[in-house]
mmCIF file of C-alpha atoms in Angstrom:
data_model
loop_
_atom_site.group_PDB
_atom_site.id
_atom_site.type_symbol
_atom_site.label_atom_id
_atom_site.label_comp_id
_atom_site.label_asym_id
_atom_site.label_seq_id
_atom_site.Cartn_x
_atom_site.Cartn_y
_atom_site.Cartn_z
ATOM 1 C CA UNK T 30 109.849 136.841 120.439
ATOM 2 C CA UNK T 31 106.989 134.484 121.302
ATOM 3 C CA UNK T 32 106.004 131.741 118.895
ATOM 4 C CA UNK T 33 102.964 132.326 116.701
ATOM 5 C CA UNK T 34 99.800 130.616 117.920
ATOM 6 C CA UNK T 35 97.841 130.712 114.656
ATOM 7 C CA UNK T 36 99.650 130.089 111.353
ATOM 8 C CA UNK T 37 98.135 130.605 107.915
ATOM 9 C CA UNK T 38 99.464 127.978 105.493
ATOM 10 C CA UNK T 39 99.172 128.825 101.787
ATOM 11 C CA UNK T 40 99.244 125.890 99.351
ATOM 12 C CA UNK T 41 96.871 126.605 96.465
ATOM 13 C CA UNK T 42 97.592 123.746 93.995
ATOM 14 C CA UNK T 43 98.426 121.197 92.471
ATOM 15 C CA UNK T 44 97.184 117.919 93.879
ATOM 16 C CA UNK T 45 100.542 116.243 94.509
ATOM 17 C CA UNK T 46 102.017 119.401 96.001
ATOM 18 C CA UNK T 47 99.073 119.833 98.358
ATOM 19 C CA UNK T 48 99.273 116.168 99.400
ATOM 20 C CA UNK T 49 102.984 116.596 100.233
ATOM 21 C CA UNK T 50 102.152 119.252 102.800
ATOM 22 C CA UNK T 51 99.859 116.927 104.774
ATOM 23 C CA UNK T 52 102.525 114.837 106.568
ATOM 24 C CA UNK T 53 104.359 118.033 107.494
ATOM 25 C CA UNK T 54 101.262 119.651 109.020
ATOM 26 C CA UNK T 55 100.256 116.441 110.786
ATOM 27 C CA UNK T 56 103.691 116.236 112.422
ATOM 28 C CA UNK T 57 103.657 119.957 113.259
ATOM 29 C CA UNK T 58 100.384 119.879 115.186
ATOM 30 C CA UNK T 59 101.226 116.595 116.945
ATOM 31 C CA UNK T 60 104.617 117.907 118.084
ATOM 32 C CA UNK T 61 103.423 121.464 118.863
ATOM 33 C CA UNK T 62 99.938 120.966 120.297
ATOM 34 C CA UNK T 63 99.606 124.657 121.185
ATOM 35 C CA UNK T 64 99.633 125.819 117.560
ATOM 36 C CA UNK T 65 96.556 126.262 115.360
ATOM 37 C CA UNK T 66 96.749 126.021 111.565
ATOM 38 C CA UNK T 67 94.480 127.416 108.875
ATOM 39 C CA UNK T 68 95.208 125.929 105.448
ATOM 40 C CA UNK T 69 94.175 127.986 102.443
ATOM 41 C CA UNK T 70 93.703 125.954 99.284
ATOM 42 C CA UNK T 71 91.080 124.979 96.723
ATOM 43 C CA UNK T 72 87.841 123.501 98.067
ATOM 44 C CA UNK T 73 88.570 120.238 96.203
ATOM 45 C CA UNK T 74 91.514 119.515 98.532
ATOM 46 C CA UNK T 75 89.613 119.938 101.800
ATOM 47 C CA UNK T 76 89.315 116.145 102.412
ATOM 48 C CA UNK T 77 93.127 115.913 102.598
ATOM 49 C CA UNK T 78 93.045 117.726 105.929
ATOM 50 C CA UNK T 79 90.015 116.080 107.513
ATOM 51 C CA UNK T 80 90.684 114.700 110.963
ATOM 52 C CA UNK T 81 94.000 116.469 111.575
ATOM 53 C CA UNK T 82 93.745 118.132 115.012
ATOM 54 C CA UNK T 83 94.012 121.938 115.198
ATOM 55 C CA UNK T 84 93.910 122.261 111.397
ATOM 56 C CA UNK T 85 91.128 124.327 109.831
ATOM 57 C CA UNK T 86 90.529 124.799 106.126
ATOM 58 C CA UNK T 87 89.777 127.993 104.188
ATOM 59 C CA UNK T 88 88.589 127.479 100.611
ATOM 60 C CA UNK T 89 89.964 130.076 98.204
ATOM 61 C CA UNK T 90 87.645 131.084 95.360
ATOM 62 C CA UNK T 91 89.992 131.949 92.490
ATOM 63 C CA UNK T 92 87.158 131.947 89.933
ATOM 64 C CA UNK T 93 85.001 134.660 91.495
ATOM 65 C CA UNK T 94 85.499 136.294 94.907
ATOM 66 C CA UNK T 95 89.291 136.005 95.033
ATOM 67 C CA UNK T 96 90.019 136.351 91.305
ATOM 68 C CA UNK T 97 92.636 138.854 90.121
ATOM 69 C CA UNK T 98 94.476 141.511 92.137
ATOM 70 C CA UNK T 99 91.372 142.971 93.760
ATOM 71 C CA UNK T 100 90.251 139.467 94.560
ATOM 72 C CA UNK T 101 93.521 138.928 96.430
ATOM 73 C CA UNK T 102 92.818 142.107 98.410
ATOM 74 C CA UNK T 103 89.416 140.645 99.307
ATOM 75 C CA UNK T 104 91.145 137.398 100.249
ATOM 76 C CA UNK T 105 93.490 139.265 102.589
ATOM 77 C CA UNK T 106 90.502 141.051 104.110
ATOM 78 C CA UNK T 107 88.703 137.707 104.615
ATOM 79 C CA UNK T 108 91.767 136.105 106.189
ATOM 80 C CA UNK T 109 92.482 139.034 108.518
ATOM 81 C CA UNK T 110 89.267 138.197 110.390
ATOM 82 C CA UNK T 111 90.824 134.854 111.420
ATOM 83 C CA UNK T 112 93.384 136.638 113.651
ATOM 84 C CA UNK T 113 96.446 135.125 111.980
ATOM 85 C CA UNK T 114 99.832 135.510 113.764
ATOM 86 C CA UNK T 115 102.135 134.254 111.007
ATOM 87 C CA UNK T 116 102.120 133.037 107.401
ATOM 88 C CA UNK T 117 103.861 129.983 105.935
ATOM 89 C CA UNK T 118 103.770 130.324 102.141
ATOM 90 C CA UNK T 119 104.426 126.784 100.868
ATOM 91 C CA UNK T 120 103.424 127.739 97.328
ATOM 92 C CA UNK T 121 105.644 130.758 96.638
ATOM 93 C CA UNK T 122 104.020 131.982 93.411
ATOM 94 C CA UNK T 123 102.756 135.435 92.443
ATOM 95 C CA UNK T 124 99.330 135.062 94.109
ATOM 96 C CA UNK T 125 100.721 133.733 97.381
ATOM 97 C CA UNK T 126 103.477 136.358 97.394
ATOM 98 C CA UNK T 127 100.853 139.116 97.219
ATOM 99 C CA UNK T 128 98.907 137.638 100.165
ATOM 100 C CA UNK T 129 101.964 137.035 102.330
ATOM 101 C CA UNK T 130 103.280 140.498 101.415
ATOM 102 C CA UNK T 131 100.085 142.098 102.683
ATOM 103 C CA UNK T 132 100.400 140.174 105.946
ATOM 104 C CA UNK T 133 104.066 141.242 106.237
ATOM 105 C CA UNK T 134 103.046 144.888 105.751
ATOM 106 C CA UNK T 135 100.529 144.466 108.563
ATOM 107 C CA UNK T 136 103.329 143.362 110.879
ATOM 108 C CA UNK T 137 102.899 139.577 110.767
ATOM 109 C CA UNK T 138 105.835 137.188 110.576
ATOM 110 C CA UNK T 139 106.076 135.427 107.211
ATOM 111 C CA UNK T 140 108.194 132.604 105.810
ATOM 112 C CA UNK T 141 108.164 130.924 102.405
ATOM 113 C CA UNK T 142 109.421 127.702 100.869
ATOM 114 C CA UNK T 143 112.549 127.983 98.723
ATOM 115 C CA UNK T 144 111.795 125.664 95.808
ATOM 116 C CA UNK T 145 115.484 125.194 94.921
ATOM 117 C CA UNK T 146 115.019 126.196 91.307
ATOM 118 C CA UNK T 147 118.752 126.571 90.601
ATOM 119 C CA UNK T 148 119.565 123.049 91.846
ATOM 120 C CA UNK T 149 116.650 121.633 89.852
ATOM 121 C CA UNK T 150 117.849 123.382 86.686
ATOM 122 C CA UNK T 151 121.306 121.894 87.235
ATOM 123 C CA UNK T 152 119.757 118.417 87.590
ATOM 124 C CA UNK T 153 117.693 118.644 84.387
ATOM 125 C CA UNK T 154 119.922 120.596 81.998
ATOM 126 C CA UNK T 155 121.527 118.780 79.065
ATOM 127 C CA UNK T 156 125.053 120.178 79.491
ATOM 128 C CA UNK T 157 127.078 120.111 82.709
ATOM 129 C CA UNK T 158 124.274 118.165 84.401
ATOM 130 C CA UNK T 159 124.668 117.821 88.186
ATOM 131 C CA UNK T 160 123.122 114.418 88.820
ATOM 132 C CA UNK T 161 122.593 114.309 92.555
ATOM 133 C CA UNK T 162 119.496 114.466 94.804
ATOM 134 C CA UNK T 163 118.175 117.891 95.624
ATOM 135 C CA UNK T 164 116.438 118.544 98.917
ATOM 136 C CA UNK T 165 112.926 117.074 99.024
ATOM 137 C CA UNK T 166 109.947 119.426 99.017
ATOM 138 C CA UNK T 167 108.834 117.945 102.339
ATOM 139 C CA UNK T 168 112.174 118.883 103.889
ATOM 140 C CA UNK T 169 111.941 122.364 102.355
ATOM 141 C CA UNK T 170 108.526 122.828 103.971
ATOM 142 C CA UNK T 171 109.895 121.837 107.388
ATOM 143 C CA UNK T 172 112.574 124.523 106.953
ATOM 144 C CA UNK T 173 109.833 127.089 106.297
ATOM 145 C CA UNK T 174 108.201 126.279 109.635
ATOM 146 C CA UNK T 175 111.603 126.345 111.363
ATOM 147 C CA UNK T 176 111.862 130.002 110.292
ATOM 148 C CA UNK T 177 108.649 130.591 112.224
ATOM 149 C CA UNK T 178 110.108 128.872 115.316
ATOM 150 C CA UNK T 179 108.779 125.316 114.911
ATOM 151 C CA UNK T 180 111.131 122.368 114.453
ATOM 152 C CA UNK T 181 109.457 119.291 112.945
ATOM 153 C CA UNK T 182 110.757 115.710 113.232
ATOM 154 C CA UNK T 183 109.561 113.443 110.428
ATOM 155 C CA UNK T 184 111.592 110.348 111.373
ATOM 156 C CA UNK T 185 108.663 108.426 112.837
ATOM 157 C CA UNK T 186 105.599 109.828 111.105
ATOM 158 C CA UNK T 187 102.082 109.089 112.293
ATOM 159 C CA UNK T 188 99.416 108.336 109.723
ATOM 160 C CA UNK T 189 95.636 108.317 109.954
ATOM 161 C CA UNK T 190 93.860 105.037 110.662
ATOM 162 C CA UNK T 191 92.442 103.236 107.651
ATOM 163 C CA UNK T 192 89.007 104.557 106.717
ATOM 164 C CA UNK T 193 85.956 102.426 107.446
ATOM 165 C CA UNK T 194 84.355 101.886 104.039
ATOM 166 C CA UNK T 195 80.644 102.552 103.650
ATOM 167 C CA UNK T 196 78.246 99.956 102.240
ATOM 168 C CA UNK T 197 78.025 102.074 99.077
ATOM 169 C CA UNK T 198 81.781 101.807 98.560
ATOM 170 C CA UNK T 199 81.843 98.099 99.462
ATOM 171 C CA UNK T 200 79.228 97.433 96.757
ATOM 172 C CA UNK T 201 81.901 98.526 94.254
ATOM 173 C CA UNK T 202 85.069 97.227 95.935
ATOM 174 C CA UNK T 203 83.780 94.130 97.683
ATOM 175 C CA UNK T 204 84.930 93.206 101.181
ATOM 176 C CA UNK T 205 88.655 93.212 101.792
ATOM 177 C CA UNK T 206 89.739 89.574 101.803
ATOM 178 C CA UNK T 207 92.630 89.962 99.355
ATOM 179 C CA UNK T 208 95.704 92.150 98.933
ATOM 180 C CA UNK T 209 94.437 95.445 97.539
ATOM 181 C CA UNK T 210 96.634 97.086 94.909
ATOM 182 C CA UNK T 211 95.836 100.512 93.463
ATOM 183 C CA UNK T 212 97.145 101.395 90.008
ATOM 184 C CA UNK T 213 97.104 105.006 88.773
ATOM 185 C CA UNK T 214 98.491 104.738 85.226
ATOM 186 C CA UNK T 215 98.100 108.368 84.137
ATOM 187 C CA UNK T 216 99.879 111.660 84.745
ATOM 188 C CA UNK T 217 99.498 115.242 83.604
ATOM 189 C CA UNK T 218 102.180 114.860 80.916
ATOM 190 C CA UNK T 219 102.664 111.936 78.534
ATOM 191 C CA UNK T 220 106.400 111.795 79.296
ATOM 192 C CA UNK T 221 105.496 110.483 82.770
ATOM 193 C CA UNK T 222 103.047 107.787 81.608
ATOM 194 C CA UNK T 223 104.187 104.169 81.417
ATOM 195 C CA UNK T 224 103.192 102.858 77.943
ATOM 196 C CA UNK T 225 99.734 101.321 78.175
ATOM 197 C CA UNK T 226 100.718 98.124 76.351
ATOM 198 C CA UNK T 227 103.367 97.523 79.044
ATOM 199 C CA UNK T 228 100.932 98.470 81.809
ATOM 200 C CA UNK T 229 98.509 95.927 80.304
ATOM 201 C CA UNK T 230 101.174 93.260 80.816
ATOM 202 C CA UNK T 231 101.736 94.389 84.420
ATOM 203 C CA UNK T 232 98.040 94.205 85.217
ATOM 204 C CA UNK T 233 97.607 90.886 83.409
ATOM 205 C CA UNK T 234 100.477 89.314 85.339
ATOM 206 C CA UNK T 235 99.353 90.637 88.740
ATOM 207 C CA UNK T 236 95.752 89.585 88.039
ATOM 208 C CA UNK T 237 96.842 85.950 87.661
ATOM 209 C CA UNK T 238 97.260 85.885 91.443
ATOM 210 C CA UNK T 239 93.839 85.423 93.071
ATOM 211 C CA UNK T 240 95.149 86.803 96.354
ATOM 212 C CA UNK T 241 95.393 90.237 94.664
ATOM 213 C CA UNK T 242 92.559 92.613 93.812
ATOM 214 C CA UNK T 243 93.464 95.598 91.609
ATOM 215 C CA UNK T 244 91.742 98.985 91.561
ATOM 216 C CA UNK T 245 92.332 101.324 88.623
ATOM 217 C CA UNK T 246 92.296 105.078 89.280
ATOM 218 C CA UNK T 247 91.874 107.947 86.833
ATOM 219 C CA UNK T 248 89.399 110.605 85.738
ATOM 220 C CA UNK T 249 87.569 111.861 82.683
ATOM 221 C CA UNK T 250 85.935 109.918 79.861
ATOM 222 C CA UNK T 251 89.108 109.367 77.845
ATOM 223 C CA UNK T 252 90.971 107.880 80.807
ATOM 224 C CA UNK T 253 87.991 105.746 81.813
ATOM 225 C CA UNK T 254 87.897 104.237 78.304
ATOM 226 C CA UNK T 255 91.576 103.352 78.581
ATOM 227 C CA UNK T 256 91.072 101.922 82.075
ATOM 228 C CA UNK T 257 88.251 99.712 80.788
ATOM 229 C CA UNK T 258 90.680 98.369 78.175
ATOM 230 C CA UNK T 259 93.310 97.740 80.857
ATOM 231 C CA UNK T 260 90.711 95.926 82.970
ATOM 232 C CA UNK T 261 90.413 93.449 80.113
ATOM 233 C CA UNK T 262 87.641 91.371 81.723
ATOM 234 C CA UNK T 263 89.804 90.321 84.677
ATOM 235 C CA UNK T 264 87.378 89.516 87.505
ATOM 236 C CA UNK T 265 89.821 90.810 90.138
ATOM 237 C CA UNK T 266 90.456 94.155 88.387
ATOM 238 C CA UNK T 267 87.986 96.973 89.099
ATOM 239 C CA UNK T 268 87.834 100.379 87.452
ATOM 240 C CA UNK T 269 87.084 102.924 90.179
ATOM 241 C CA UNK T 270 87.267 106.025 87.973
ATOM 242 C CA UNK T 271 83.911 107.736 87.639
ATOM 243 C CA UNK T 272 82.250 105.576 90.298
ATOM 244 C CA UNK T 273 83.238 107.321 93.526
ATOM 245 C CA UNK T 274 83.430 110.843 94.907
ATOM 246 C CA UNK T 275 86.926 112.126 95.601
ATOM 247 C CA UNK T 276 86.543 111.708 99.374
ATOM 248 C CA UNK T 277 85.458 108.086 98.822
ATOM 249 C CA UNK T 278 88.469 107.447 96.591
ATOM 250 C CA UNK T 279 90.702 108.672 99.429
ATOM 251 C CA UNK T 280 88.980 106.208 101.753
ATOM 252 C CA UNK T 281 89.682 103.324 99.358
ATOM 253 C CA UNK T 282 93.307 104.441 98.919
ATOM 254 C CA UNK T 283 93.776 104.421 102.702
ATOM 255 C CA UNK T 284 92.872 100.703 102.637
ATOM 256 C CA UNK T 285 95.318 99.731 99.878
ATOM 257 C CA UNK T 286 98.305 97.517 100.591
ATOM 258 C CA UNK T 287 100.293 99.003 97.687
ATOM 259 C CA UNK T 288 99.758 101.890 95.280
ATOM 260 C CA UNK T 289 101.487 101.681 91.879
ATOM 261 C CA UNK T 290 101.609 105.151 90.354
ATOM 262 C CA UNK T 291 103.364 107.347 87.894
ATOM 263 C CA UNK T 292 105.170 110.455 89.203
ATOM 264 C CA UNK T 293 101.761 111.993 89.936
ATOM 265 C CA UNK T 294 99.327 113.160 92.598
ATOM 266 C CA UNK T 295 98.072 109.653 93.398
ATOM 267 C CA UNK T 296 101.527 108.647 94.602
ATOM 268 C CA UNK T 297 101.573 111.535 97.098
ATOM 269 C CA UNK T 298 98.004 110.886 98.219
ATOM 270 C CA UNK T 299 98.789 107.261 99.011
ATOM 271 C CA UNK T 300 102.018 108.262 100.768
ATOM 272 C CA UNK T 301 100.275 110.860 102.962
ATOM 273 C CA UNK T 302 97.897 108.080 104.074
ATOM 274 C CA UNK T 303 100.752 105.749 105.019
ATOM 275 C CA UNK T 304 100.339 103.343 102.100
ATOM 276 C CA UNK T 305 103.363 101.670 100.459
ATOM 277 C CA UNK T 306 103.973 103.328 97.092
ATOM 278 C CA UNK T 307 105.832 102.177 93.997
ATOM 279 C CA UNK T 308 106.433 104.911 91.432
ATOM 280 C CA UNK T 309 107.476 104.606 87.783
ATOM 281 C CA UNK T 310 109.535 107.474 86.352
ATOM 282 C CA UNK T 311 110.066 108.607 82.755
ATOM 283 C CA UNK T 312 111.336 112.088 81.891
ATOM 284 C CA UNK T 313 111.330 113.067 85.570
ATOM 285 C CA UNK T 314 113.348 111.605 88.448
ATOM 286 C CA UNK T 315 113.003 111.158 92.227
ATOM 287 C CA UNK T 316 116.242 113.134 92.703
ATOM 288 C CA UNK T 317 114.245 116.309 91.900
ATOM 289 C CA UNK T 318 112.691 116.241 95.378
ATOM 290 C CA UNK T 319 109.245 114.905 94.519
ATOM 291 C CA UNK T 320 109.569 111.278 95.528
ATOM 292 C CA UNK T 321 106.621 110.161 97.696
ATOM 293 C CA UNK T 322 106.924 110.827 101.424
ATOM 294 C CA UNK T 323 108.494 108.162 103.653
ATOM 295 C CA UNK T 324 109.108 105.712 100.781
ATOM 296 C CA UNK T 325 112.510 104.074 100.188
ATOM 297 C CA UNK T 326 114.346 105.044 96.997
ATOM 298 C CA UNK T 327 114.195 101.428 95.762
ATOM 299 C CA UNK T 328 110.423 101.859 95.408
ATOM 300 C CA UNK T 329 111.117 104.408 92.647
ATOM 301 C CA UNK T 330 111.597 102.553 89.346
ATOM 302 C CA UNK T 331 113.468 104.807 86.944
ATOM 303 C CA UNK T 332 114.187 104.697 83.224
ATOM 304 C CA UNK T 333 117.654 103.623 82.023
ATOM 305 C CA UNK T 334 120.124 106.528 82.246
ATOM 306 C CA UNK T 335 122.868 104.555 80.491
ATOM 307 C CA UNK T 336 120.749 104.480 77.343
ATOM 308 C CA UNK T 337 119.299 107.948 77.993
ATOM 309 C CA UNK T 338 122.005 109.959 79.809
ATOM 310 C CA UNK T 339 120.106 113.292 79.635
ATOM 311 C CA UNK T 340 117.534 111.969 82.136
ATOM 312 C CA UNK T 341 115.959 113.623 83.954
ATOM 313 C CA UNK T 342 115.068 116.082 81.222
ATOM 314 C CA UNK T 343 112.369 117.867 83.197
ATOM 315 C CA UNK T 344 111.119 118.520 86.734
ATOM 316 C CA UNK T 345 107.412 118.253 85.888
ATOM 317 C CA UNK T 346 107.492 116.269 82.639
ATOM 318 C CA UNK T 347 106.327 119.206 80.496
ATOM 319 C CA UNK T 348 109.488 119.408 78.376
ATOM 320 C CA UNK T 349 109.880 117.290 75.225
ATOM 321 C CA UNK T 350 113.343 116.114 74.193
ATOM 322 C CA UNK T 351 113.787 114.563 70.752
ATOM 323 C CA UNK T 352 114.657 110.880 70.922
ATOM 324 C CA UNK T 353 113.486 110.564 74.527
ATOM 325 C CA UNK T 354 109.843 109.750 73.812
ATOM 326 C CA UNK T 355 110.218 106.065 74.707
ATOM 327 C CA UNK T 356 112.506 106.162 77.739
ATOM 328 C CA UNK T 357 109.964 104.262 79.848
ATOM 329 C CA UNK T 358 110.196 101.266 77.562
ATOM 330 C CA UNK T 359 113.510 100.569 79.288
ATOM 331 C CA UNK T 360 111.461 99.660 82.386
ATOM 332 C CA UNK T 361 110.414 96.027 81.960
ATOM 333 C CA UNK T 362 106.913 95.011 83.094
ATOM 334 C CA UNK T 363 108.520 92.087 84.956
ATOM 335 C CA UNK T 364 110.429 94.519 87.130
ATOM 336 C CA UNK T 365 107.271 96.442 88.006
ATOM 337 C CA UNK T 366 105.379 93.224 88.797
ATOM 338 C CA UNK T 367 108.259 91.937 90.950
ATOM 339 C CA UNK T 368 108.352 95.214 92.915
ATOM 340 C CA UNK T 369 104.622 95.030 93.682
ATOM 341 C CA UNK T 370 104.760 91.347 94.611
ATOM 342 C CA UNK T 371 107.790 91.923 96.834
ATOM 343 C CA UNK T 372 105.989 94.600 98.850
ATOM 344 C CA UNK T 373 102.949 92.339 99.169
ATOM 345 C CA UNK T 374 105.061 89.333 100.110
ATOM 346 C CA UNK T 375 103.329 87.118 97.521
#
């Protein structure tokens, strides 16, 4: 059977998950130049895929046109016009199952990512915990494409060139004549957020070095208020939240020397752009398959499992376990600072 020439890739949300698909698709189209990809996702994520050859983007409208079951039928009708040969469902949820099922019924080849839910449950359960790494989501995605006939080698990944920053961005960031460090101190769930008093110490210590300029990332008024507190009048610490469009933030991230992030979308965005990433982990753990792409395990700073043996207690950080609220306090600010400085060589 001949290989498909036009693959529909479904990856609807969330930010980190969408970012993790980018290195896979970049490698796919570079190693199989004959294939064309159409990514279906939310309009917000379109900038992730800018500049990747042979990759088009289709914005799904889950609020209006493509909302509900009949909306999914309209979505299938819209996508049929693109002359798709095969479907790679990297999301594997109810919505994407409906769409891929309709394509399968119309005779198209489909494959979907096995999320490894059983292995992840074994890793996070309290009793009979199996504490070993599960397959990374990036590797699982490559297996999905292998089912469609495309092997992908991620050993020597290629990344986009650093973005040229506009004058408007440079008015906020200044010219790059220092080591640029991004810090994204927030995450969707509190169990993944390094305590802000400790993060204050990290920022204060790093800011003592004039060869370092720090950019703080976040969103929303509440986070911006906290970021302004973390900035603490340091002249070489700049709050970017609320000042740039998302596409412009990506351009700044591509110019960072190091990104310090929680287990969150910003870590995966920096990794997909080829930036060195240090992640700090609380209730979750890199063994669950969500460590940033192409980053060594030593760049993942984890909470103390000797003091808190039930870690990880959750895959996404949405599960509360009594007595485990302060696990991240076992990560000393000095260790975080040393990790950043080591990657910078300062």
